[in-house]
Amino acid sequence: MMTNSVPVDITINGQKLEYVEEYVYLGQIISPNDQTSKEINKRIATGWNKYWALKEITKSKKLSMKIKKKTFDTCILPCITNGCETWALTKQHRDKLARCQRGMERSMLGLKLLDKERSIDIRKKTKVTDILSRIDHLKWRWAGHMLRCKREKWSKQVTVWYPRDGFRSRGRKAKRWEDDLIMTLGPCGPGSRQTDNNGRSWRRPLP
């Protein structure tokens, strides 16, 4: 059991329920404290585990980069981006995800940091899907789907809900789910809370 308030002892049939700081639900970490950072760390670890599980392909000197690219895009990248539609990414989060991908690309090419190969040159060789572009695309697609769906669906109600008497404290504000979309698409994007029932407009490419 978890709470973001003062814990209160709850006993059922003589058994005292235990409070936890976090738990995993449908593959994602649920936590009241810095949930996105914990989930990203977990996703990166899962991605590296999958990378090394496929080392016969990713580290092979005989297989072409085309095969390695397809393996990365279809097997490794989804492990890292699973559930990314719900993330509220800060610059630190995006940098960490980009570093993870660059590390895997260097490993596939047999390069080390000391080789000082530029990231842009590495990407020209691997041609893998950029992880940040993939995350933005998936989040955009989910936002369009969510805003077109019926009001009764809980996923939409939770997303568009604002606390009636809520306010944001002074100082740097916590990143919100919609901030990534506003940053990418401007105030006329889905962050404006305007529902667009025209599916074609949501399928246009990201700028």
Short mmCIF file of C-alpha atoms in Angstrom, two decimals:
data_model
loop_
_atom_site.label_atom_id
_atom_site.label_comp_id
_atom_site.label_asym_id
_atom_site.label_seq_id
_atom_site.Cartn_x
_atom_site.Cartn_y
_atom_site.Cartn_z
CA MET A 1 0.00 0.00 0.00
CA MET A 2 1.23 3.52 -0.80
CA THR A 3 0.19 7.03 0.19
CA ASN A 4 1.30 10.60 -0.45
CA SER A 5 -0.15 11.71 2.88
CA VAL A 6 0.42 10.78 6.52
CA PRO A 7 0.47 6.96 6.88
CA VAL A 8 -2.36 5.53 8.97
CA ASP A 9 -2.26 2.00 10.35
CA ILE A 10 -4.77 -0.20 8.53
CA THR A 11 -5.47 -3.74 9.71
CA ILE A 12 -7.55 -6.33 7.85
CA ASN A 13 -8.38 -9.66 9.53
CA GLY A 14 -5.63 -9.03 12.07
CA GLN A 15 -3.03 -8.40 9.36
CA LYS A 16 -1.40 -4.96 9.30
CA LEU A 17 -0.97 -3.65 5.76
CA GLU A 18 2.54 -2.61 4.80
CA TYR A 19 3.34 0.76 3.25
CA VAL A 20 5.82 0.89 0.38
CA GLU A 21 7.70 3.77 -1.28
CA GLU A 22 7.08 2.45 -4.80
CA TYR A 23 5.70 -0.52 -6.73
CA VAL A 24 5.50 -1.77 -10.30
CA TYR A 25 2.12 -1.74 -12.07
CA LEU A 26 1.74 -2.83 -15.71
CA GLY A 27 5.50 -2.69 -16.10
CA GLN A 28 5.89 0.88 -14.82
CA ILE A 29 7.16 2.18 -11.50
CA ILE A 30 4.52 3.99 -9.44
CA SER A 31 5.98 6.36 -6.86
CA PRO A 32 5.01 9.73 -5.33
CA ASN A 33 8.65 10.86 -5.42
CA ASP A 34 10.42 11.51 -8.75
CA GLN A 35 8.56 8.71 -10.52
CA THR A 36 9.77 9.62 -14.02
CA SER A 37 13.47 9.51 -13.07
CA LYS A 38 13.06 6.09 -11.47
CA GLU A 39 11.15 4.78 -14.48
CA ILE A 40 13.76 6.08 -16.93
CA ASN A 41 16.59 4.46 -14.95
CA LYS A 42 14.65 1.21 -15.00
CA ARG A 43 14.00 1.49 -18.75
CA ILE A 44 17.67 2.21 -19.50
CA ALA A 45 18.74 -0.81 -17.44
CA THR A 46 16.19 -2.95 -19.28
CA GLY A 47 17.47 -1.67 -22.61
CA TRP A 48 21.08 -2.54 -21.78
CA ASN A 49 20.01 -6.00 -20.59
CA LYS A 50 18.32 -6.58 -23.93
CA TYR A 51 21.34 -5.19 -25.78
CA TRP A 52 23.72 -7.66 -24.13
CA ALA A 53 21.21 -10.49 -24.50
CA LEU A 54 21.51 -9.88 -28.26
CA LYS A 55 25.29 -9.40 -28.23
CA GLU A 56 25.74 -12.14 -30.87
CA ILE A 57 24.14 -9.61 -33.22
CA THR A 58 24.95 -6.19 -31.74
CA LYS A 59 28.65 -6.97 -31.14
CA SER A 60 29.21 -9.15 -34.20
CA LYS A 61 31.99 -8.11 -36.57
CA LYS A 62 30.55 -10.27 -39.36
CA LEU A 63 26.99 -8.94 -39.52
CA SER A 64 26.22 -5.74 -41.40
CA MET A 65 25.19 -2.51 -39.68
CA LYS A 66 21.84 -2.79 -41.48
CA ILE A 67 21.03 -5.93 -39.46
CA LYS A 68 22.25 -4.31 -36.24
CA LYS A 69 20.10 -1.26 -36.93
CA LYS A 70 16.99 -3.37 -37.47
CA THR A 71 17.72 -5.31 -34.27
CA PHE A 72 18.13 -2.08 -32.32
CA ASP A 73 14.98 -0.44 -33.70
CA THR A 74 12.74 -3.50 -33.27
CA CYS A 75 14.08 -5.18 -30.12
CA ILE A 76 16.08 -2.73 -28.00
CA LEU A 77 14.48 0.67 -28.57
CA PRO A 78 10.95 -0.51 -27.58
CA CYS A 79 12.37 -1.80 -24.27
CA ILE A 80 13.57 1.70 -23.43
CA THR A 81 10.57 3.65 -24.72
CA ASN A 82 7.87 1.39 -23.26
CA GLY A 83 5.33 3.64 -21.55
CA CYS A 84 7.07 6.83 -22.67
CA GLU A 85 3.71 8.35 -23.65
CA THR A 86 3.11 9.16 -19.97
CA TRP A 87 6.54 10.63 -19.18
CA ALA A 88 7.15 14.28 -18.31
CA LEU A 89 10.74 14.65 -19.48
CA THR A 90 13.17 17.27 -18.20
CA LYS A 91 16.35 18.23 -20.03
CA GLN A 92 18.30 15.93 -17.70
CA HIS A 93 16.01 13.02 -18.62
CA ARG A 94 16.42 13.65 -22.34
CA ASP A 95 20.20 13.93 -22.01
CA LYS A 96 20.35 10.65 -20.08
CA LEU A 97 18.32 8.82 -22.73
CA ALA A 98 20.47 10.28 -25.52
CA ARG A 99 23.68 9.20 -23.72
CA CYS A 100 22.30 5.69 -23.37
CA GLN A 101 21.66 5.46 -27.11
CA ARG A 102 25.05 6.92 -28.02
CA GLY A 103 26.72 4.36 -25.76
CA MET A 104 24.94 1.52 -27.54
CA GLU A 105 25.83 2.94 -30.95
CA ARG A 106 29.51 3.19 -30.01
CA SER A 107 29.39 -0.36 -28.73
CA MET A 108 27.87 -1.64 -31.99
CA LEU A 109 30.66 0.07 -33.93
CA GLY A 110 33.39 -1.12 -31.56
CA LEU A 111 34.27 2.45 -30.57
CA LYS A 112 35.28 3.90 -27.20
CA LEU A 113 34.94 7.38 -25.73
CA LEU A 114 38.70 7.84 -26.10
CA ASP A 115 38.28 7.51 -29.87
CA LYS A 116 36.54 10.91 -29.75
CA GLU A 117 34.25 10.09 -32.65
CA ARG A 118 31.60 12.76 -33.09
CA SER A 119 28.01 11.77 -32.34
CA ILE A 120 26.81 13.04 -35.71
CA ASP A 121 29.36 10.86 -37.50
CA ILE A 122 28.38 7.83 -35.43
CA ARG A 123 24.70 8.34 -36.32
CA LYS A 124 25.57 8.52 -40.02
CA LYS A 125 27.14 5.07 -39.71
CA THR A 126 24.47 3.36 -37.59
CA LYS A 127 21.37 5.11 -39.02
CA VAL A 128 19.33 3.94 -36.01
CA THR A 129 16.09 5.67 -35.02
CA ASP A 130 16.75 8.61 -32.70
CA ILE A 131 15.32 7.78 -29.29
CA LEU A 132 14.15 11.32 -28.49
CA SER A 133 12.39 11.67 -31.84
CA ARG A 134 10.72 8.31 -31.24
CA ILE A 135 9.52 9.37 -27.80
CA ASP A 136 8.14 12.66 -29.13
CA HIS A 137 6.33 10.79 -31.92
CA LEU A 138 4.77 8.24 -29.55
CA LYS A 139 3.69 10.94 -27.11
CA TRP A 140 2.17 13.02 -29.91
CA ARG A 141 0.27 10.00 -31.22
CA TRP A 142 -1.05 9.16 -27.76
CA ALA A 143 -2.12 12.77 -27.15
CA GLY A 144 -4.14 12.78 -30.37
CA HIS A 145 -5.75 9.45 -29.54
CA MET A 146 -6.56 10.54 -26.01
CA LEU A 147 -8.10 13.89 -26.98
CA ARG A 148 -10.27 12.31 -29.69
CA CYS A 149 -11.69 9.64 -27.40
CA LYS A 150 -14.94 9.96 -25.47
CA ARG A 151 -15.08 12.07 -22.33
CA GLU A 152 -16.13 9.10 -20.22
CA LYS A 153 -12.80 7.31 -20.57
CA TRP A 154 -10.76 7.61 -17.38
CA SER A 155 -7.50 8.14 -19.29
CA LYS A 156 -8.86 11.34 -20.80
CA GLN A 157 -10.43 12.58 -17.58
CA VAL A 158 -7.16 12.13 -15.68
CA THR A 159 -5.14 13.86 -18.40
CA VAL A 160 -7.29 16.98 -18.82
CA TRP A 161 -8.19 17.33 -15.12
CA TYR A 162 -6.98 20.36 -13.17
CA PRO A 163 -7.43 20.73 -9.38
CA ARG A 164 -10.09 23.38 -8.76
CA ASP A 165 -8.15 25.19 -6.04
CA GLY A 166 -4.69 24.06 -7.05
CA PHE A 167 -1.68 26.34 -7.44
CA ARG A 168 1.99 25.93 -8.32
CA SER A 169 4.61 26.88 -5.73
CA ARG A 170 7.32 29.48 -6.28
CA GLY A 171 10.62 28.64 -7.91
CA ARG A 172 11.27 26.25 -10.76
CA LYS A 173 8.08 24.39 -11.54
CA ALA A 174 7.87 20.63 -11.84
CA LYS A 175 7.67 19.37 -15.42
CA ARG A 176 4.13 18.58 -16.55
CA TRP A 177 3.08 15.94 -19.05
CA GLU A 178 1.90 18.51 -21.59
CA ASP A 179 5.02 20.71 -21.41
CA ASP A 180 6.91 18.56 -23.94
CA LEU A 181 4.08 18.94 -26.43
CA ILE A 182 3.85 22.69 -25.94
CA MET A 183 7.62 23.04 -26.34
CA THR A 184 7.56 21.07 -29.59
CA LEU A 185 4.32 22.32 -31.13
CA GLY A 186 3.64 25.69 -29.53
CA PRO A 187 0.53 26.85 -27.63
CA CYS A 188 -1.80 25.58 -30.36
CA GLY A 189 -0.73 21.96 -29.71
CA PRO A 190 -2.57 19.45 -27.51
CA GLY A 191 -1.28 21.23 -24.43
CA SER A 192 -3.90 23.90 -25.15
CA ARG A 193 -6.51 21.35 -24.07
CA GLN A 194 -8.44 21.85 -27.29
CA THR A 195 -9.96 18.62 -28.48
CA ASP A 196 -9.51 17.92 -32.18
CA ASN A 197 -11.77 15.21 -33.56
CA ASN A 198 -10.08 15.28 -36.95
CA GLY A 199 -7.67 12.36 -36.87
CA ARG A 200 -5.81 13.51 -39.98
CA SER A 201 -4.49 16.67 -38.31
CA TRP A 202 -2.98 14.56 -35.52
CA ARG A 203 -1.23 12.30 -37.99
CA ARG A 204 0.77 15.09 -39.60
CA PRO A 205 4.56 14.83 -39.07
CA LEU A 206 6.20 16.51 -36.13
CA PRO A 207 8.16 19.67 -37.04
#
